[in-house]
CSV table of C-alpha atoms and ligand atoms in Angstrom, one decimal:
chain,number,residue,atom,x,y,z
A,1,UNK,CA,0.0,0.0,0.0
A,2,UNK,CA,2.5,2.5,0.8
A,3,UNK,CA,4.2,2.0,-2.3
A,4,UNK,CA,1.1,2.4,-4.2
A,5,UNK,CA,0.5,5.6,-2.6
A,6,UNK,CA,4.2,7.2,-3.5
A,7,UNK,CA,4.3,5.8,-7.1
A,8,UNK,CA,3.4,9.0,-8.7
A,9,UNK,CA,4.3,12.1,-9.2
A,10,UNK,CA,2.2,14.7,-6.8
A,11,UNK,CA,0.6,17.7,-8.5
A,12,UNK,CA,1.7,21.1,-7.0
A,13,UNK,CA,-1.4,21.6,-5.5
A,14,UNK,CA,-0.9,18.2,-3.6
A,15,UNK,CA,-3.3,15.2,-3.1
A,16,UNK,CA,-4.7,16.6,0.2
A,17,UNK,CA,-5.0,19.7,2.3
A,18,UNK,CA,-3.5,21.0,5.6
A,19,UNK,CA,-6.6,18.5,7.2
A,20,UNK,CA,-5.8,15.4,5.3
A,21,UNK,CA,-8.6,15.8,3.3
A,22,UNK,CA,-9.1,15.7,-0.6
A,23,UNK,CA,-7.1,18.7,-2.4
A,24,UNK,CA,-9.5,20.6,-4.7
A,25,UNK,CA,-7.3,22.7,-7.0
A,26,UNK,CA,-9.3,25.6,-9.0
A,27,UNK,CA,-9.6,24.9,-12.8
A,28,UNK,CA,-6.8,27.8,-13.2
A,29,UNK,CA,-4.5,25.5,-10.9
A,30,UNK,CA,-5.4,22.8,-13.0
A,31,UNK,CA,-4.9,24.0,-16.4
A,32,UNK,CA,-1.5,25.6,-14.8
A,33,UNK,CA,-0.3,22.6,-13.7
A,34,UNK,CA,-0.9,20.6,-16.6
A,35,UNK,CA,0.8,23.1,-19.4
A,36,UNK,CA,4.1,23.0,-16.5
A,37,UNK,CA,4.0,19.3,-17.1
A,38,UNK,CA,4.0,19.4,-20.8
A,39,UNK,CA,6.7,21.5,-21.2
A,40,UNK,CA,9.7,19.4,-22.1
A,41,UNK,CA,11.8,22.5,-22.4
A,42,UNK,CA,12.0,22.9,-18.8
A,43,UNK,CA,12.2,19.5,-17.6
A,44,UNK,CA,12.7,16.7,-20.3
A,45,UNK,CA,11.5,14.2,-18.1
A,46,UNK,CA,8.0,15.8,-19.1
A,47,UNK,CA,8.4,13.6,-22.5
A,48,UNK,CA,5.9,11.3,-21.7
A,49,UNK,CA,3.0,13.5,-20.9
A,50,UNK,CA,4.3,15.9,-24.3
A,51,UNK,CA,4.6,13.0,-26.4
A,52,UNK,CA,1.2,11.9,-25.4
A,53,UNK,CA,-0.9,15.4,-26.0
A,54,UNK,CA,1.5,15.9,-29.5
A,55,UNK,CA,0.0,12.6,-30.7
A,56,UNK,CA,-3.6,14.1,-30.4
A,57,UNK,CA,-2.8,17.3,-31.8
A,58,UNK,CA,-1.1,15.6,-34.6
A,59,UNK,CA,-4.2,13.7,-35.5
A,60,UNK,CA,-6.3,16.6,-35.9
A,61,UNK,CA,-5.2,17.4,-39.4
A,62,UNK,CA,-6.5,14.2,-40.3
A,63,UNK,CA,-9.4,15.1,-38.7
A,64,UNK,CA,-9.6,18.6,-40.6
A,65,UNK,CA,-9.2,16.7,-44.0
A,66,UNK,CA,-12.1,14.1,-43.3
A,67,UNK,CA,-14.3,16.6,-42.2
A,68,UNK,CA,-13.9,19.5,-45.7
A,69,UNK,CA,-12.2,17.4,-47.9
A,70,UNK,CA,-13.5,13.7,-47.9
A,71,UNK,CA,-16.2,13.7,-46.0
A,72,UNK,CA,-19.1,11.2,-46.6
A,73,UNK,CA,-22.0,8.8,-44.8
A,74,UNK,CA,-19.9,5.8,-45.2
A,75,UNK,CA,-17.2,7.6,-43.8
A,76,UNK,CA,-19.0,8.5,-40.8
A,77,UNK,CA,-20.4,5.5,-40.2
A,78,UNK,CA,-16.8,4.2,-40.3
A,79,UNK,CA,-15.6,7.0,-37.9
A,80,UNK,CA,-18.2,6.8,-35.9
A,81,UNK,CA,-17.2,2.9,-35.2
A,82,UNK,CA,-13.5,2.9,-35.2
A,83,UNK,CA,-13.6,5.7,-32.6
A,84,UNK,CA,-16.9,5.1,-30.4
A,85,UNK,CA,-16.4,1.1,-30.5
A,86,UNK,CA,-13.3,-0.4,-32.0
A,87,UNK,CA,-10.2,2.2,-30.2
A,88,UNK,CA,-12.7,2.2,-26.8
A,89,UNK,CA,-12.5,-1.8,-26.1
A,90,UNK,CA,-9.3,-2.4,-27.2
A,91,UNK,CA,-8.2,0.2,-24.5
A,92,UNK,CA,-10.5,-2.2,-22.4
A,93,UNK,CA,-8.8,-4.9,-23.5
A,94,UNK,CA,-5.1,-3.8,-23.7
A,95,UNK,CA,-4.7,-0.8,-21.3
A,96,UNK,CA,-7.0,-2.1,-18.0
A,97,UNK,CA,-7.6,-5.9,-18.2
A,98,UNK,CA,-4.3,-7.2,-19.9
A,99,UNK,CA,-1.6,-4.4,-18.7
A,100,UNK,CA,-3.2,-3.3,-14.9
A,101,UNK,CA,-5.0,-6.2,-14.0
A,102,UNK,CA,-3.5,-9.3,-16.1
A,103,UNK,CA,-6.9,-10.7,-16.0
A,104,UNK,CA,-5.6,-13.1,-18.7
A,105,UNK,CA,-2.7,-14.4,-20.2
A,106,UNK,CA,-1.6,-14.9,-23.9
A,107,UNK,CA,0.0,-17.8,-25.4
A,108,UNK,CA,3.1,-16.6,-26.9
A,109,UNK,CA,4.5,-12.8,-27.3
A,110,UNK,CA,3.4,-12.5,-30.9
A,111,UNK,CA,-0.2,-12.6,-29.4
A,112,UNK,CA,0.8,-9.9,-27.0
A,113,UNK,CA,2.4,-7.6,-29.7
A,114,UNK,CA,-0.8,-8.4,-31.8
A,115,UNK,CA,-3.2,-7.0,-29.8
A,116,UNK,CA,-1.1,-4.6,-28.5
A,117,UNK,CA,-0.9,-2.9,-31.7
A,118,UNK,CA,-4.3,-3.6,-32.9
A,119,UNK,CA,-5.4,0.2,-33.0
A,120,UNK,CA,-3.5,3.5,-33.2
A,121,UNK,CA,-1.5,3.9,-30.7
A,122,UNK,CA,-2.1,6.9,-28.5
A,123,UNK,CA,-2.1,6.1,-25.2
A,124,UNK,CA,1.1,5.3,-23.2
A,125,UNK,CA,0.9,1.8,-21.1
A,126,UNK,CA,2.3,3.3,-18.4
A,127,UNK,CA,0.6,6.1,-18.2
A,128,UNK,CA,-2.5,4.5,-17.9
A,129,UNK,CA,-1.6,1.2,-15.9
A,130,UNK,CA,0.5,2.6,-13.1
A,131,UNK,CA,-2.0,5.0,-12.2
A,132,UNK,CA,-4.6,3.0,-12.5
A,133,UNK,CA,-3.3,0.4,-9.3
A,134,UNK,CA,-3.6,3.6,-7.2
A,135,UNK,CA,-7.2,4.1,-8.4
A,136,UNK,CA,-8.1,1.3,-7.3
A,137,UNK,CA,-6.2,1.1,-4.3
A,138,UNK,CA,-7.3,4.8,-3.3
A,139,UNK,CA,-10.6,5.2,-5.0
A,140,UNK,CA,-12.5,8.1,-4.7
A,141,UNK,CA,-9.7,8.9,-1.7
A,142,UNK,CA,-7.2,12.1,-1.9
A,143,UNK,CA,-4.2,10.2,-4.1
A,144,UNK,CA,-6.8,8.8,-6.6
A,145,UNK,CA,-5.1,10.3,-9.5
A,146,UNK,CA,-8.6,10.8,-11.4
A,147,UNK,CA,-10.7,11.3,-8.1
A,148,UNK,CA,-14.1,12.5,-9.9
A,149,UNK,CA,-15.2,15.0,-6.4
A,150,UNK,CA,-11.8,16.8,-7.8
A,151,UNK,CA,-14.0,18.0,-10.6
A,152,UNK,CA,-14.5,17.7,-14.3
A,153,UNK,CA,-11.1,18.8,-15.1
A,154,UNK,CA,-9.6,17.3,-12.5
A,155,UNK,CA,-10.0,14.3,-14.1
A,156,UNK,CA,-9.9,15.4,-17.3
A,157,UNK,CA,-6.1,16.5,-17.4
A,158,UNK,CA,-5.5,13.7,-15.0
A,159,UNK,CA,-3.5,11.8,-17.4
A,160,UNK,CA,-0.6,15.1,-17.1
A,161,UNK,CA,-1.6,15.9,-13.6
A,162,UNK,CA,-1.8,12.9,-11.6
A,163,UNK,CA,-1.0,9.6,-13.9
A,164,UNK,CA,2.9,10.2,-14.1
A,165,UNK,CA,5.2,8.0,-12.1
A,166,UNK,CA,7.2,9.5,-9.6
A,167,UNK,CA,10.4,11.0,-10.4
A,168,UNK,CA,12.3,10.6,-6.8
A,169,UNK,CA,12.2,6.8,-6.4
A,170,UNK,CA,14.9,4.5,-5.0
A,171,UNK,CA,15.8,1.6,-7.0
A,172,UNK,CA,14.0,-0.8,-5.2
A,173,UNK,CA,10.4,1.5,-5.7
A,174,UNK,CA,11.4,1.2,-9.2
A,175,UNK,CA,12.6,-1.9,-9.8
A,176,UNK,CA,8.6,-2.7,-8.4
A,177,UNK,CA,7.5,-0.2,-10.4
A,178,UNK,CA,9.1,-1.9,-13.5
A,179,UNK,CA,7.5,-5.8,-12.7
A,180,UNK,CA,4.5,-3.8,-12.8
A,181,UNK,CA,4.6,-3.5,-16.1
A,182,UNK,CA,6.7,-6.7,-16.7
A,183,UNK,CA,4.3,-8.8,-18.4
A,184,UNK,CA,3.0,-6.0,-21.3
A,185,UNK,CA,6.1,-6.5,-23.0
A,186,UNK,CA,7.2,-2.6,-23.0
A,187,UNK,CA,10.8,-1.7,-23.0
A,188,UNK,CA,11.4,-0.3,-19.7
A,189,UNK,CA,14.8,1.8,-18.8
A,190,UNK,CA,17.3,0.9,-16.2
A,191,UNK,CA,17.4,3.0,-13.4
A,192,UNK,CA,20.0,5.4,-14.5
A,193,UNK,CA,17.9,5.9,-17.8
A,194,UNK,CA,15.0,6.6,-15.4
A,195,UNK,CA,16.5,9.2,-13.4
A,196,UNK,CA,17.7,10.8,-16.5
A,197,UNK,CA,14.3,10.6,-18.3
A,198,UNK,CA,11.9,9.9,-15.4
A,199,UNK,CA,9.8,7.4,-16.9
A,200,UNK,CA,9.9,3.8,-17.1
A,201,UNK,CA,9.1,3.7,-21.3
A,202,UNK,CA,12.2,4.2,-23.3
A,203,UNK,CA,11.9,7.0,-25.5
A,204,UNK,CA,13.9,5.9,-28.7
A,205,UNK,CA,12.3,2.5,-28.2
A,206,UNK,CA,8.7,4.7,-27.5
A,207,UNK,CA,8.7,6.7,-30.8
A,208,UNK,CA,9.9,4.0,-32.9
A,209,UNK,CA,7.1,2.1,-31.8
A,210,UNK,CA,4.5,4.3,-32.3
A,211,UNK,CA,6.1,5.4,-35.8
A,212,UNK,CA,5.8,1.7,-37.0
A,213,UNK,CA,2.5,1.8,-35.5
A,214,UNK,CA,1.0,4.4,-37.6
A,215,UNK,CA,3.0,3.9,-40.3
A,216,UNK,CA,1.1,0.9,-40.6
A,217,UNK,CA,-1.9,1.7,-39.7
A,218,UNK,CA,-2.0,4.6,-42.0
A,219,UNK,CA,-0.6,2.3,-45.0
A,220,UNK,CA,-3.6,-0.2,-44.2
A,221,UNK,CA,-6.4,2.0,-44.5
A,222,UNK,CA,-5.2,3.6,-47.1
A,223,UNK,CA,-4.7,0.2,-49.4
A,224,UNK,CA,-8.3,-0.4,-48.2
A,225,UNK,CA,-9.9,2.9,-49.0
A,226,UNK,CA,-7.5,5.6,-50.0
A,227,UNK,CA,-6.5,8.7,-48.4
A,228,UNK,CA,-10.6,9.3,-47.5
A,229,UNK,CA,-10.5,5.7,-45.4
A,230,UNK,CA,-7.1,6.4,-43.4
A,231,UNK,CA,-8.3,10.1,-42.8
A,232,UNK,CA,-11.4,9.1,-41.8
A,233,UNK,CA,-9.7,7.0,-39.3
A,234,UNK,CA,-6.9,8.8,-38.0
A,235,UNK,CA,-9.4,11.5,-37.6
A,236,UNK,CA,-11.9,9.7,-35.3
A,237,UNK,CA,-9.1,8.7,-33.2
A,238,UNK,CA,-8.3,11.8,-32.4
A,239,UNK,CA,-11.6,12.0,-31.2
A,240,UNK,CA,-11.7,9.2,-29.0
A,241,UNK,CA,-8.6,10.1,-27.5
A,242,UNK,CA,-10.0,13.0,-25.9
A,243,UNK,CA,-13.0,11.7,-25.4
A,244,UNK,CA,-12.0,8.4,-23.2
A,245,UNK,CA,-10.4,11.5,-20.6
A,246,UNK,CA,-14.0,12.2,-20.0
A,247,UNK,CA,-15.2,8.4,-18.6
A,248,UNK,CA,-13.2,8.5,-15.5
A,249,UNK,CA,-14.9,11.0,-13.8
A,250,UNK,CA,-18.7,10.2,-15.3
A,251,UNK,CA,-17.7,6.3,-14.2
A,252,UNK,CA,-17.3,7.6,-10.7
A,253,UNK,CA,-20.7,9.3,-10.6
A,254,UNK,CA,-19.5,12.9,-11.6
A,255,UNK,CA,-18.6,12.9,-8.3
A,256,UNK,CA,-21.9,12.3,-6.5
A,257,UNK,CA,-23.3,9.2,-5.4
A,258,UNK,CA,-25.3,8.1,-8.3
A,259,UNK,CA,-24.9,4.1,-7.3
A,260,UNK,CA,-28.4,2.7,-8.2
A,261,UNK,CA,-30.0,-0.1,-6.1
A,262,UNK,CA,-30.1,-3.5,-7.9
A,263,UNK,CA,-27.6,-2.1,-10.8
A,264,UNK,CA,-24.6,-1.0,-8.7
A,265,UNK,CA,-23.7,-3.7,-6.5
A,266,UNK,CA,-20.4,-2.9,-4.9
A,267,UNK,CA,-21.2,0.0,-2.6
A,268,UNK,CA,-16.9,0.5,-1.5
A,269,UNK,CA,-16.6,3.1,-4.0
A,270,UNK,CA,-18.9,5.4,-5.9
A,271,UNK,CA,-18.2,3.5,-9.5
A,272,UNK,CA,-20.9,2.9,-11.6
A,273,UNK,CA,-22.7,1.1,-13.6
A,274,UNK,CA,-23.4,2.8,-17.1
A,275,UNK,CA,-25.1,1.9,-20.4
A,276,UNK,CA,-23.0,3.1,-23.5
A,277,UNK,CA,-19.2,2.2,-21.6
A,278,UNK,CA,-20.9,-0.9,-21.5
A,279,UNK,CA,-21.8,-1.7,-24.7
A,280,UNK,CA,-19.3,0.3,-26.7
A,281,UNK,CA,-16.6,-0.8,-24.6
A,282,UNK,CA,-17.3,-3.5,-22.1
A,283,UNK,CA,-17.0,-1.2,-19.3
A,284,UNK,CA,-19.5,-2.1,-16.8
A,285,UNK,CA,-17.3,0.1,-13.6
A,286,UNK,CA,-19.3,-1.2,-11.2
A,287,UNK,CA,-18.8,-4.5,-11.8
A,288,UNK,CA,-15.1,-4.5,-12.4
A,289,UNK,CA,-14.6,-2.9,-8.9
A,290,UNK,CA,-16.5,-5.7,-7.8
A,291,UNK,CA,-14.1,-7.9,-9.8
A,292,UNK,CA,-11.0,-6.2,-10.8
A,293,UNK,CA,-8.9,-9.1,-12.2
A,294,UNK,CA,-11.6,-10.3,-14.3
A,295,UNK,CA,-11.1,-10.4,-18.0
A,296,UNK,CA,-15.0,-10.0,-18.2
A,297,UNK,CA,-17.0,-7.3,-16.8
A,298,UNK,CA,-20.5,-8.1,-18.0
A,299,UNK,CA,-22.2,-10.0,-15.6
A,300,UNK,CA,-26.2,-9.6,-16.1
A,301,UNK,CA,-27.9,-10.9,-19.6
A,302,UNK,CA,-28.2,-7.2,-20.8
A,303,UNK,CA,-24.8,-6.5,-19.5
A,304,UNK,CA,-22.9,-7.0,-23.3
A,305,UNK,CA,-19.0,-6.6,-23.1
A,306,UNK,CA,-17.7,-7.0,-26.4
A,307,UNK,CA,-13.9,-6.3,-24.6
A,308,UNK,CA,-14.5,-10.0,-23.4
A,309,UNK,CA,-15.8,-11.8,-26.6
A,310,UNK,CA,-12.5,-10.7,-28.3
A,311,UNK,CA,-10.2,-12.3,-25.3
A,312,UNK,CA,-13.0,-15.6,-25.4
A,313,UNK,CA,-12.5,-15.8,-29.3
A,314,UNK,CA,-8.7,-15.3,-28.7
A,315,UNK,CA,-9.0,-17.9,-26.4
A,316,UNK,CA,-11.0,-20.2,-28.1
A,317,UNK,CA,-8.7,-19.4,-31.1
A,318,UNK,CA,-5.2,-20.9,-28.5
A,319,UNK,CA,-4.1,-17.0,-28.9
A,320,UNK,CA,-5.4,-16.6,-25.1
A,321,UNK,CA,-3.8,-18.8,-22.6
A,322,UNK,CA,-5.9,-18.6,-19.6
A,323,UNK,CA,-8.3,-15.8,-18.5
A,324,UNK,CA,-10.4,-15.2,-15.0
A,325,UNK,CA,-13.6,-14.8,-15.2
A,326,UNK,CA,-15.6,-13.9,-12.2
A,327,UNK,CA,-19.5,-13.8,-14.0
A,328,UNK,CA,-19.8,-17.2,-11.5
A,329,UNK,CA,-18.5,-16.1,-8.2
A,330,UNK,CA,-21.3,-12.4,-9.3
A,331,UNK,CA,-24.1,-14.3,-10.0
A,332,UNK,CA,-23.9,-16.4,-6.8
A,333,UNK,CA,-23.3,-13.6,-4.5
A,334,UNK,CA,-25.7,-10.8,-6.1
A,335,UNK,CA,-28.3,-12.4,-7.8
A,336,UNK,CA,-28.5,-16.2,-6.8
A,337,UNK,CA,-32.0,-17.5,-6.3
A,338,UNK,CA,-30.2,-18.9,-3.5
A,339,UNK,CA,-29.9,-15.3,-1.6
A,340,UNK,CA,-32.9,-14.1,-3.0
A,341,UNK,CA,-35.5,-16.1,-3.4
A,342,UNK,CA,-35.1,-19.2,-1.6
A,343,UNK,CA,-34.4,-18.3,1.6
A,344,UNK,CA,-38.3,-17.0,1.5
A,345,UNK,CA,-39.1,-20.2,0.1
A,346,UNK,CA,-37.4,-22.5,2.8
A,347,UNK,CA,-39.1,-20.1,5.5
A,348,UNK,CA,-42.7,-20.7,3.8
A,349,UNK,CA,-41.7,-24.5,3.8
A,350,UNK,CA,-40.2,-23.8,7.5
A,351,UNK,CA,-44.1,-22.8,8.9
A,352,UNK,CA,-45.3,-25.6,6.6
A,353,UNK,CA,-43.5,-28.3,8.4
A,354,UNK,CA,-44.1,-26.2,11.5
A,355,UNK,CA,-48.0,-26.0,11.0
A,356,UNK,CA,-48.4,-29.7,10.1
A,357,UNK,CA,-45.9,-30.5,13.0
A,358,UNK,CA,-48.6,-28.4,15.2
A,359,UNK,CA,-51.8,-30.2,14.1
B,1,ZN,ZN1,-12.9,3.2,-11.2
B,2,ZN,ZN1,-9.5,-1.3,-13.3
């Protein structure tokens, strides 16, 4: 625990206040904080964070050229799915099951590198996966790097903010920082490459990836549908990629309780469970804080999570090695007939005996 709640970086205006409780920076703090943290000028262990937010910005051309140059229905349509559904559960799949919680495991590393690269890549691994053991650790606590009572924006910039490891570790905090992160496969530095660059991705190793990445990706869509398909694409990425910084604080109830009887059954945290996550992207929140190291999320019949059919066909494919899946372990402690309805049933049968005991 204590290591989980040093890993990253603290924000200026700190996790908490003089009374322990949770730190609520002003938006002008916040939008402060997060241009010091990009600038790699003054500190280029900020490479990360400015690779990160250079990728989006460098998408919106593409963006720009779908929208007044190619733009059509079909296109749209494709948009609409790469960003909303396709780039949405394979962060589900990639980013939180596989690299935070290795709900499951693959076969061999080609499998790995597969999926790995099976959208644009945008999002750093361990940007997202670090940060997101403290989230669950510290949820909706001061040191939950996208605490949603924080605010909107709080969460929002979180990824610059809070989501950076921490740049004053000993070795042996960053040698566990590093088997974090063992199984994804990413190139981590030693330590004296981490206290020169303050991050555990290599950069050379970083931007050659994500150059082959697009490169590829970009070469793809093109062969498929020209310059009209890949813009389309790239475009709606873009989109999603500022988009997804908006779902940790509406998973967390905006920062109210909006936990809903029946629906929301772990009540430890204020996650949630919410309808288009879920079916775009197989995040039901509640659930998984319920489960974390599941690699399946939807529990309840209506509960679709398509983030799970892809790592059951890998699996059914021999691409997937083993997974955990909790939808079992859910059913029979939330909505067994057992808990529910039986035990009125053995007390009617109870006074039955009882009654024909008595005549
Ligand atoms: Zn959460
Ligand atoms: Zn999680």
């Amino acid at each position: 625990m204590a290591f989980l709640n040093t890993v990253l970086e603290p924000p200026a205006y700190g996790w908490t206040d003089e009374l322990g409780n949770l730190s609520k920076p002003t938006n002008k703090q916040i939008v402060k904080e997060f241009f010091k943290r990009l600038n790699v000028f003054s500190d280029k262990k900020n490479w990360l964070s400015f690779l990160s937010w250079s990728l989006v910005v460098a998408l919106v051309p593409f963006l720009g050229l779908f929208i007044f140059k190619y733009f059509s229905i079909t296109g749209l349509i494709v948009a609409f799915v790469y960003s909303m559904i396709i780039m949405g559960t394979h962060g589900t799949i990639w980013h939180h099951r596989y690299c935070t919680h290795g709900a499951y495991t693959f076969k061999n590393k080609f499998w790995r590198f597969f999926t790995q690269n099976l959208t644009l890549k945008i999002i750093p691994e361990e940007i997202y996966a670090v940060s997101h053991h403290v989230h669950h650790a510290l949820s909706d606590q001061p040191g939950d790097p996208y605490n949603a009572q924080g605010g909107f924006m709080y969460c929002f910039l979180a990824d610059v903010n809070h989501q950076p490891i921490a740049r004053n570790m000993d070795e042996a905090s960053y040698k566990k920082c590093v088997n974090l992160m063992k199984h994804t496969g990413v190139t981590t530095n030693t330590y004296k490459q981490y206290q020169k660059w303050g991050t555990l991705a290599n950069p050379t190793r970083t931007i050659v990836g994500i150059i082959l990445n697009w490169g590829f990706w970009f070469a793809a869509f093109y062969l498929l549908g020209g310059s009209a398909l890949a813009c389309a694409v790239f475009g709606s990425a873009g989109i999603w990629a500022v988009g997804v910084r908006t779902f940790n604080y509406e998973g967390h109830g905006k920062g109210k309780d909006m936990r809903r009887d029946g629906i929301d059954h772990n009540r430890e945290d204020m996650s949630i469970n919410q309808l288009w996550p879920g079916y775009v992207a197989g995040e039901w929140h509640n659930n998984h804080h319920l489960y974390p190291k599941s690699a399946r999320s939807g529990f309840k019949p209506y509960q679709f999570d398509l983030a799970w059919c892809y790592i059951k066909m890998m699996s059914m494919l021999g691409a997937v090695s083993s997974y955990r899946d909790s939808k079992a372990d859910f059913l029979k402690e939330y909505c067994s007939p057992i808990s529910v309805v039986v035990p009125v049933a053995v007390l009617v049968a109870d006074d039955a005996k009882v009654l024909v005991a008595a005549e």
